mmCIF file of N, CA and C and ligand atoms in Angstrom:
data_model
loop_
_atom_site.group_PDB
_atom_site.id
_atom_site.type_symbol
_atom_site.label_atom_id
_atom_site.label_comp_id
_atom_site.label_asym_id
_atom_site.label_seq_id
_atom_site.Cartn_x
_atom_site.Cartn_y
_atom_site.Cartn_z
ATOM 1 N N UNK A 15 -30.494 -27.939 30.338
ATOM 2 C CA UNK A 15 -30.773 -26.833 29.421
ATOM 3 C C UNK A 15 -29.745 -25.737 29.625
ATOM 4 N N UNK A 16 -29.667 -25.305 31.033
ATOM 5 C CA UNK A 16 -28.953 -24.591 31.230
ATOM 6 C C UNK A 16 -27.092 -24.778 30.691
ATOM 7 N N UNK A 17 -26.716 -26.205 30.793
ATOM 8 C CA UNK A 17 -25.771 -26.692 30.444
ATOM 9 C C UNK A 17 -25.242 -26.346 29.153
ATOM 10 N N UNK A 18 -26.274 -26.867 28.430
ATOM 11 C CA UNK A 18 -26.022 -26.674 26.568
ATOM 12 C C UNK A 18 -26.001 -25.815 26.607
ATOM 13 N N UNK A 19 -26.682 -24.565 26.984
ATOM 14 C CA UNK A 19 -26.201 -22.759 26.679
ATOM 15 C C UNK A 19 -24.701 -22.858 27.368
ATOM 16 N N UNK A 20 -24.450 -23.233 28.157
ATOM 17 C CA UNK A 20 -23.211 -22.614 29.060
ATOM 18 C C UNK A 20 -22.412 -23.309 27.856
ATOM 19 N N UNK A 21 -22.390 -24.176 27.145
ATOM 20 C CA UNK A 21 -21.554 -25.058 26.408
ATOM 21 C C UNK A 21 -21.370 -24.321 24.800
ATOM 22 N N UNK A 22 -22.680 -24.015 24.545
ATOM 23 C CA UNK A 22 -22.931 -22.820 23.549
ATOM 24 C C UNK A 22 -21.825 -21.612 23.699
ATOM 25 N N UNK A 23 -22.268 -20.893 25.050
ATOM 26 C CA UNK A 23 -21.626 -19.642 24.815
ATOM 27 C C UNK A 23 -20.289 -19.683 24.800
ATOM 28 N N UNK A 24 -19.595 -21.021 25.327
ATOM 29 C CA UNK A 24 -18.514 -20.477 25.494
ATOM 30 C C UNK A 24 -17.547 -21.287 24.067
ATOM 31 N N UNK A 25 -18.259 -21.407 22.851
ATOM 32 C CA UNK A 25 -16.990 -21.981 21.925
ATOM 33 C C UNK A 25 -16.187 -20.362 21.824
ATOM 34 N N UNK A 26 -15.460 -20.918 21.192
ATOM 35 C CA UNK A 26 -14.606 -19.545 20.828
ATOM 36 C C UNK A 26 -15.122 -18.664 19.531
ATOM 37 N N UNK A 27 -16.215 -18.321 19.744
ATOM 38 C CA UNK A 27 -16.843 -17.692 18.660
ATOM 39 C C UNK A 27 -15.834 -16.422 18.230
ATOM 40 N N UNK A 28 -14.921 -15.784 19.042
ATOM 41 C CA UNK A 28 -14.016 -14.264 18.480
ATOM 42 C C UNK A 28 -12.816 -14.687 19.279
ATOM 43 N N UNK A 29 -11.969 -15.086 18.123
ATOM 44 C CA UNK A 29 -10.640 -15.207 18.513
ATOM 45 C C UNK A 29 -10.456 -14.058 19.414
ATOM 46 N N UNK A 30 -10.827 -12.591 18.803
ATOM 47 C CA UNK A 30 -9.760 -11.780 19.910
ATOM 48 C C UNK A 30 -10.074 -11.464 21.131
ATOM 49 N N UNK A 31 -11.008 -12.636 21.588
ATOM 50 C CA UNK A 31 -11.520 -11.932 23.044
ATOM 51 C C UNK A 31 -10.688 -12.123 24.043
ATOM 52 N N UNK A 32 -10.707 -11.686 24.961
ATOM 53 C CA UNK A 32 -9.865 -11.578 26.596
ATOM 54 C C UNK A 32 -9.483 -13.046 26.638
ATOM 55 N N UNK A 33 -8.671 -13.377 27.203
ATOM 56 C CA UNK A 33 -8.082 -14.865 27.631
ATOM 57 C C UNK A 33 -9.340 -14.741 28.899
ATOM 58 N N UNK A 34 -9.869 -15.956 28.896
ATOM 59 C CA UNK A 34 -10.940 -16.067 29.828
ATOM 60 C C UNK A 34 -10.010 -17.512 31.112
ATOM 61 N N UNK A 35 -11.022 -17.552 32.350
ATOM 62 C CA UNK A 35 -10.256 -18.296 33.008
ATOM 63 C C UNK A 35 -9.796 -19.506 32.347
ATOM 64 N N UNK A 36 -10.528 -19.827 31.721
ATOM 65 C CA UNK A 36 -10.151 -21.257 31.660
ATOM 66 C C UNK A 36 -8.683 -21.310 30.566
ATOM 67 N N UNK A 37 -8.544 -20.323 29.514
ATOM 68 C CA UNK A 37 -7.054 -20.253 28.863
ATOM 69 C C UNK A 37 -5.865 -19.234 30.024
ATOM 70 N N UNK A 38 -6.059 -19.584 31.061
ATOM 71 C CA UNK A 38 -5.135 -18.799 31.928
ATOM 72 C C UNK A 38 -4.028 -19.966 32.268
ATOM 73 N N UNK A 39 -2.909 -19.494 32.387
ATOM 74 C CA UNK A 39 -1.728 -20.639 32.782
ATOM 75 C C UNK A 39 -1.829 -21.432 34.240
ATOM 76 N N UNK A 40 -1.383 -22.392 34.265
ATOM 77 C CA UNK A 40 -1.893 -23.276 35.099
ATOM 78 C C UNK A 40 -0.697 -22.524 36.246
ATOM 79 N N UNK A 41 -1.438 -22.517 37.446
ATOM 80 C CA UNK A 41 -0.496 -22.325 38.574
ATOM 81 C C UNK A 41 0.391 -23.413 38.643
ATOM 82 N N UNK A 42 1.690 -23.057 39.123
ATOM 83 C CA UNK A 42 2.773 -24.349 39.176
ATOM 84 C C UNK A 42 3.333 -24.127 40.942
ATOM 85 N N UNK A 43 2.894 -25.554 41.376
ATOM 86 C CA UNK A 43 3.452 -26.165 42.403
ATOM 87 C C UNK A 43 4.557 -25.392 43.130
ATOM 88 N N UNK A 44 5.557 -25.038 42.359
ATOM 89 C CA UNK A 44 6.447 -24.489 42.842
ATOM 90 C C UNK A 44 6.769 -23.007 42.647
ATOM 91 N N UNK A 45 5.708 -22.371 41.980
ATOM 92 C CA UNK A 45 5.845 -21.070 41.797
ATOM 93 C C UNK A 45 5.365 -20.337 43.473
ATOM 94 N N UNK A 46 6.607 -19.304 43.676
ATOM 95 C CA UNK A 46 7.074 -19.151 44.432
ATOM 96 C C UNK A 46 5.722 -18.521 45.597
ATOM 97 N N UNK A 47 4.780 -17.918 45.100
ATOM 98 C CA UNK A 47 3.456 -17.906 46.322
ATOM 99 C C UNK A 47 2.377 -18.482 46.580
ATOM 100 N N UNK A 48 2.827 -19.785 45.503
ATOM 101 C CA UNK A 48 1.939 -21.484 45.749
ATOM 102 C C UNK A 48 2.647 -21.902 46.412
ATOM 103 N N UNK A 49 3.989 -22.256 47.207
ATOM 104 C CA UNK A 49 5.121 -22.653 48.489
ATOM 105 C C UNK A 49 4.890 -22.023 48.672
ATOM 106 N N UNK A 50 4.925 -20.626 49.161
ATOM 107 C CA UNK A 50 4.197 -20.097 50.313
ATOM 108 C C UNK A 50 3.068 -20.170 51.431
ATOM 109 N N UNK A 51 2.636 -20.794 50.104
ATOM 110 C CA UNK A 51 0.862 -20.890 50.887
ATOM 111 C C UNK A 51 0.667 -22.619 50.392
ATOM 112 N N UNK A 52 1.822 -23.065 50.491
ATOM 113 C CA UNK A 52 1.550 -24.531 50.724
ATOM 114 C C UNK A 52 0.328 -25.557 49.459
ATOM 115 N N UNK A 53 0.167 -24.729 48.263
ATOM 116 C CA UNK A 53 -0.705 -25.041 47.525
ATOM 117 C C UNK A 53 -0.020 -26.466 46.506
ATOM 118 N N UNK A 54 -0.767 -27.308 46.350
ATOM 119 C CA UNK A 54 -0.817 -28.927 45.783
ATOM 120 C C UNK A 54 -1.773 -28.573 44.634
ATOM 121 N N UNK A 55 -1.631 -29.771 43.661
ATOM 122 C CA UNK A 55 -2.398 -29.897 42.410
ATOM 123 C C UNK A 55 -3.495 -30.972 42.791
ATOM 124 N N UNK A 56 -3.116 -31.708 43.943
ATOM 125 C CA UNK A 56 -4.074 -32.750 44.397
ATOM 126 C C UNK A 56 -4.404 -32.668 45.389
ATOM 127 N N UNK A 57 -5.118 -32.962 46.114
ATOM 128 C CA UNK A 57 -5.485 -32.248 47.711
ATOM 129 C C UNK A 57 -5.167 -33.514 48.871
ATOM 130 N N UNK A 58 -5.289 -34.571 47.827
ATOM 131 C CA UNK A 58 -5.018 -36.229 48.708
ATOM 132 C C UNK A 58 -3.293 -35.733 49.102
ATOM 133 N N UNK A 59 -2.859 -35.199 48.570
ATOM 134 C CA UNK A 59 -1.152 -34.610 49.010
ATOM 135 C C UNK A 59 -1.029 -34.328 49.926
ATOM 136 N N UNK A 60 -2.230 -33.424 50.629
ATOM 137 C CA UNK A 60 -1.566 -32.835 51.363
ATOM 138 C C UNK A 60 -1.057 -33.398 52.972
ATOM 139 N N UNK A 61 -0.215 -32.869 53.271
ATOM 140 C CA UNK A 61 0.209 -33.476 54.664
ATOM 141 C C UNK A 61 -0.468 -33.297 55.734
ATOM 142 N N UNK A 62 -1.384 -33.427 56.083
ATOM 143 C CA UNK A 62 -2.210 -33.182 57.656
ATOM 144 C C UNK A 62 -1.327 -32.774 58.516
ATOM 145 N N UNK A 63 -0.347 -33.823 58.620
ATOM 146 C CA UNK A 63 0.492 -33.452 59.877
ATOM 147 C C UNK A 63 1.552 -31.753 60.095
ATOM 148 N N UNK A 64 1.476 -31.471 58.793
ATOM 149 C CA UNK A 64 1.844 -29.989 58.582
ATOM 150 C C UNK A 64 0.781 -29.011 58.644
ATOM 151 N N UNK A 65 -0.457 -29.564 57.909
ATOM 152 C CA UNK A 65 -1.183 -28.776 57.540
ATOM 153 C C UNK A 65 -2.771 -29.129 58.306
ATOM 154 N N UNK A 66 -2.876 -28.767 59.762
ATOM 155 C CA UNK A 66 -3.621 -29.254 60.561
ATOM 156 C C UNK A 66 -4.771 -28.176 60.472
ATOM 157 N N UNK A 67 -5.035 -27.315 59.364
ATOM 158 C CA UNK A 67 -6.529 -27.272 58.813
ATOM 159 C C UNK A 67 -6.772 -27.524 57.531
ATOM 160 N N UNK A 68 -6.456 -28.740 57.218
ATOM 161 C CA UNK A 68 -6.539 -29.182 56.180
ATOM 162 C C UNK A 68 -7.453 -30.684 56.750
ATOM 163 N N UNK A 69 -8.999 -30.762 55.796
ATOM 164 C CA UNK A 69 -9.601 -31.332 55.930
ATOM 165 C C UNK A 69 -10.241 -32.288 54.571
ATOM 166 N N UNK A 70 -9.817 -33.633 54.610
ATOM 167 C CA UNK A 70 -10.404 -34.595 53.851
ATOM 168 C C UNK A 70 -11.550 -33.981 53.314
ATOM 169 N N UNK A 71 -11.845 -34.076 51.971
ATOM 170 C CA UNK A 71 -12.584 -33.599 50.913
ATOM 171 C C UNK A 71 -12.512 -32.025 50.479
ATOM 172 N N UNK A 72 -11.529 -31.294 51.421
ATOM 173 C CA UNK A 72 -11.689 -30.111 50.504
ATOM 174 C C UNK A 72 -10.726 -29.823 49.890
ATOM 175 N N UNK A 73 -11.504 -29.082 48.598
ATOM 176 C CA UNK A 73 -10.621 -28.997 47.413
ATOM 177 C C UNK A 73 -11.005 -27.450 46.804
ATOM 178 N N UNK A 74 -9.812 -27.419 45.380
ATOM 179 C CA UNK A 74 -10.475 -26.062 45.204
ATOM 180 C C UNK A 74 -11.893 -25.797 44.878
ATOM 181 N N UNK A 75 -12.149 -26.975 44.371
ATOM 182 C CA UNK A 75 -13.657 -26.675 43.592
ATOM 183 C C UNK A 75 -14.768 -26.549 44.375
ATOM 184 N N UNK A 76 -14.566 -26.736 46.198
ATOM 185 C CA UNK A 76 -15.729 -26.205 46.718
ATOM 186 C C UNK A 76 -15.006 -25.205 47.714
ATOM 187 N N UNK A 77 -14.207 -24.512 47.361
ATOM 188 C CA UNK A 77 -13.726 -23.244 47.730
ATOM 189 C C UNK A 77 -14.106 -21.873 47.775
ATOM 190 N N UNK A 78 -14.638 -21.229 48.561
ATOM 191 C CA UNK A 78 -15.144 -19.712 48.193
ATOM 192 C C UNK A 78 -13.777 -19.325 47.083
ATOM 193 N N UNK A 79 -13.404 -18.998 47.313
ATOM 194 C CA UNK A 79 -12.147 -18.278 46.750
ATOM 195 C C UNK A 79 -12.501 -18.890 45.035
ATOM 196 N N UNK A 80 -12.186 -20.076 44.913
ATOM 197 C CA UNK A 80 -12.453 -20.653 43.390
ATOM 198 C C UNK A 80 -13.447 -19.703 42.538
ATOM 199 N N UNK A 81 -12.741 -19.766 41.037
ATOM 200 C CA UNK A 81 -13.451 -19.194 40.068
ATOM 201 C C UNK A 81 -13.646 -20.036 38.847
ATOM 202 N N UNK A 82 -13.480 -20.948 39.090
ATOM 203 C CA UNK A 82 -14.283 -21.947 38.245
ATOM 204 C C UNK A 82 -15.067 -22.680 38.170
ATOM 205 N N UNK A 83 -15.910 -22.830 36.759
ATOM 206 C CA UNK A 83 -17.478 -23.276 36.710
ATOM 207 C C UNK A 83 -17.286 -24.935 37.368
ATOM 208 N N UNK A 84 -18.031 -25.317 37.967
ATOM 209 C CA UNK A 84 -18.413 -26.613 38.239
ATOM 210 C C UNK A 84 -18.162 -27.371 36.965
ATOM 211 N N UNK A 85 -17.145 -28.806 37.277
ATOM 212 C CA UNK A 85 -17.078 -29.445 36.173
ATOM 213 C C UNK A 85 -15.894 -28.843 35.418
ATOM 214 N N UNK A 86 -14.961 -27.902 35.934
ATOM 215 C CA UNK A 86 -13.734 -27.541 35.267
ATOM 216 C C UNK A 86 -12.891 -27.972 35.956
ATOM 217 N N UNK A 87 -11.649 -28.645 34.799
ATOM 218 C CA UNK A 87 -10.565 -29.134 35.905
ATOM 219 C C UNK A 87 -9.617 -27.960 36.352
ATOM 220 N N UNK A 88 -9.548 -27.077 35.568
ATOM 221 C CA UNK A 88 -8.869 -25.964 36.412
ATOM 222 C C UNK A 88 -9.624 -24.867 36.333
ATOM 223 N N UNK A 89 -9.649 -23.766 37.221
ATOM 224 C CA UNK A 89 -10.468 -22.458 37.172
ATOM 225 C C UNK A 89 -9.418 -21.328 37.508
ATOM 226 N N UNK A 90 -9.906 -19.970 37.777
ATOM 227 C CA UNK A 90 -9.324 -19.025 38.520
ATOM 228 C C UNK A 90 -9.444 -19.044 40.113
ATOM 229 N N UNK A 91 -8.831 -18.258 40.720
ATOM 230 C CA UNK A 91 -8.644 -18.445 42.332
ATOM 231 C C UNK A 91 -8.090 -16.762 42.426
ATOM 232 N N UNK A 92 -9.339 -15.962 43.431
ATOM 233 C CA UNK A 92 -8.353 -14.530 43.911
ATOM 234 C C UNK A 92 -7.530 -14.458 44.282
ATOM 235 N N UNK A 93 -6.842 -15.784 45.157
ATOM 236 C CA UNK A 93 -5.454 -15.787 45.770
ATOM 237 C C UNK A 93 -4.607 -15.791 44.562
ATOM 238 N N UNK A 94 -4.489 -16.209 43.441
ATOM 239 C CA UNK A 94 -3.682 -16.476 42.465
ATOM 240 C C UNK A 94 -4.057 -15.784 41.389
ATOM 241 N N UNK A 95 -4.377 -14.382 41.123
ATOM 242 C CA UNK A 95 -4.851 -13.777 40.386
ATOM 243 C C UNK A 95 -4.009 -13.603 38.622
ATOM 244 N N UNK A 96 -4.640 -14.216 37.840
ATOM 245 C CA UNK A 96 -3.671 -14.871 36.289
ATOM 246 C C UNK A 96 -3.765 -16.277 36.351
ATOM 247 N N UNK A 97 -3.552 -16.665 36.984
ATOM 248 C CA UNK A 97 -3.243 -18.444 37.459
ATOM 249 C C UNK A 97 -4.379 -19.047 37.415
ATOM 250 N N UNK A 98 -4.365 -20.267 36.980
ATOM 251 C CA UNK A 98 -5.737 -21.301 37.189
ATOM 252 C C UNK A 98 -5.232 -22.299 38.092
ATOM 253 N N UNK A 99 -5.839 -22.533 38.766
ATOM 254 C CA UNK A 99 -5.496 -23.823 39.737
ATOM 255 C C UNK A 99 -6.189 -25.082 39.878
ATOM 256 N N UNK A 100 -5.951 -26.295 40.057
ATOM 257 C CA UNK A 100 -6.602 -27.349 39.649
ATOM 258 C C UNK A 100 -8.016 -27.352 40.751
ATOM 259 N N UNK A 101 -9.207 -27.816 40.326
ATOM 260 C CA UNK A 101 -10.279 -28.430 40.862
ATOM 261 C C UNK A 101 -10.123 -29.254 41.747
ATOM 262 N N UNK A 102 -9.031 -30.145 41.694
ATOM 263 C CA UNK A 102 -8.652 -31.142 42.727
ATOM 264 C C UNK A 102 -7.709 -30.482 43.843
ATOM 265 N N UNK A 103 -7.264 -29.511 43.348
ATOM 266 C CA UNK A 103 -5.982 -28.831 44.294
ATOM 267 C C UNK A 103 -6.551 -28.560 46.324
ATOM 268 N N UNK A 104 -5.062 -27.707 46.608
ATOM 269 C CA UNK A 104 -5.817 -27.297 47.688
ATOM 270 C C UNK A 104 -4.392 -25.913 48.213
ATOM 271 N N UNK A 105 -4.789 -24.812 48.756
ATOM 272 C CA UNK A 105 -3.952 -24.552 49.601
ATOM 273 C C UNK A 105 -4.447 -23.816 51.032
ATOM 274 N N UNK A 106 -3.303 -23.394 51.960
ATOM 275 C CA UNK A 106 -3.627 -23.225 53.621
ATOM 276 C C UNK A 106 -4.603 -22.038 54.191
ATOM 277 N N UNK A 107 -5.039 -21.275 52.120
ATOM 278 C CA UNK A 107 -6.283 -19.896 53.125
ATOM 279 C C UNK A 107 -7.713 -20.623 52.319
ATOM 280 N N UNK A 108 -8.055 -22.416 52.081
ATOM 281 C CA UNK A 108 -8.604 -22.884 51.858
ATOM 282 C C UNK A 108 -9.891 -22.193 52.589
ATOM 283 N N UNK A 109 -11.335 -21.861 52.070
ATOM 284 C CA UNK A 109 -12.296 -21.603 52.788
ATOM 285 C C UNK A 109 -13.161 -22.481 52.502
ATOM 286 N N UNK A 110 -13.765 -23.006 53.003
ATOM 287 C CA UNK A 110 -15.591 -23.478 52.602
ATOM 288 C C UNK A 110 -16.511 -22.510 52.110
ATOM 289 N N UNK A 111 -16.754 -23.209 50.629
ATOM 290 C CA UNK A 111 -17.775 -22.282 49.916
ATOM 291 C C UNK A 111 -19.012 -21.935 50.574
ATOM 292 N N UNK A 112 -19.610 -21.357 50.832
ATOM 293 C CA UNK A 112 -20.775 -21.040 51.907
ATOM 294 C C UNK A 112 -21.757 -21.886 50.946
ATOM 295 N N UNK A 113 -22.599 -22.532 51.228
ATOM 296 C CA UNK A 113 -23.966 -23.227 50.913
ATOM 297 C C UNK A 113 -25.287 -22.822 50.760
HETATM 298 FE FE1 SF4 B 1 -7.708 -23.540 45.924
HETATM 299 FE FE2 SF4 B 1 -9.111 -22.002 47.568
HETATM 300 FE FE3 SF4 B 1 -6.468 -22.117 47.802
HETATM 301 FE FE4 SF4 B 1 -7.556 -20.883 45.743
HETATM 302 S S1 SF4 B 1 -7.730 -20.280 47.906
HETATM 303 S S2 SF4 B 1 -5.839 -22.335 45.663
HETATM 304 S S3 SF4 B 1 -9.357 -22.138 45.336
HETATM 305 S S4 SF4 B 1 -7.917 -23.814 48.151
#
């Protein structure tokens, strides 16, 4: 139930509204404070052996930091404020979403 409203509210009922997360530009791999902070579009990427708190299954989408709805392939992220970053992604100030 809750779903179909969330699916409801969000057609684009007024063109001129705010670019919401989900029309935000996709963070790119190589934009220069995603290498910084070691951030991937896939999280299976990442190198353990570099990145030794980096732990099998986490991704952005169970990230405190993440700002996107469950079920989005890309969302917003405070570290990347404008930027959407993939659901599957990952980078090195990765947190665990609290439960
Ligand atoms: Fe993904 Fe979290 Fe890094 Fe943002 S802070 S890019 S949500 S892992």
């Amino acid at each position: 139930m809750d779903k179909a409203q969330a699916v409801e509210s969000a057609a684009p009922a007024e063109t001129a509204a705010p670019a919401k997360p989900s029309g935000m530009p996709k963070l790119a791999e190589d934009d220069p404070q995603a290498k910084s902070l070691s951030y991937v579009h896939d999280a299976t990427n990442v190198d353990s052996a570099k990145q030794p708190r980096y732990k099998a299954g986490q991704i952005c989408a169970n990230c405190a930091l993440y700002q996107g709805k469950a079920g989005d392939e890309w969302g917003g992220c405070s570290i990347f404020p404008g930027k959407a970053v993939n659901a599957n992604g990952w980078c090195s100030v990765y947190a665990p979403k609290p439960t």
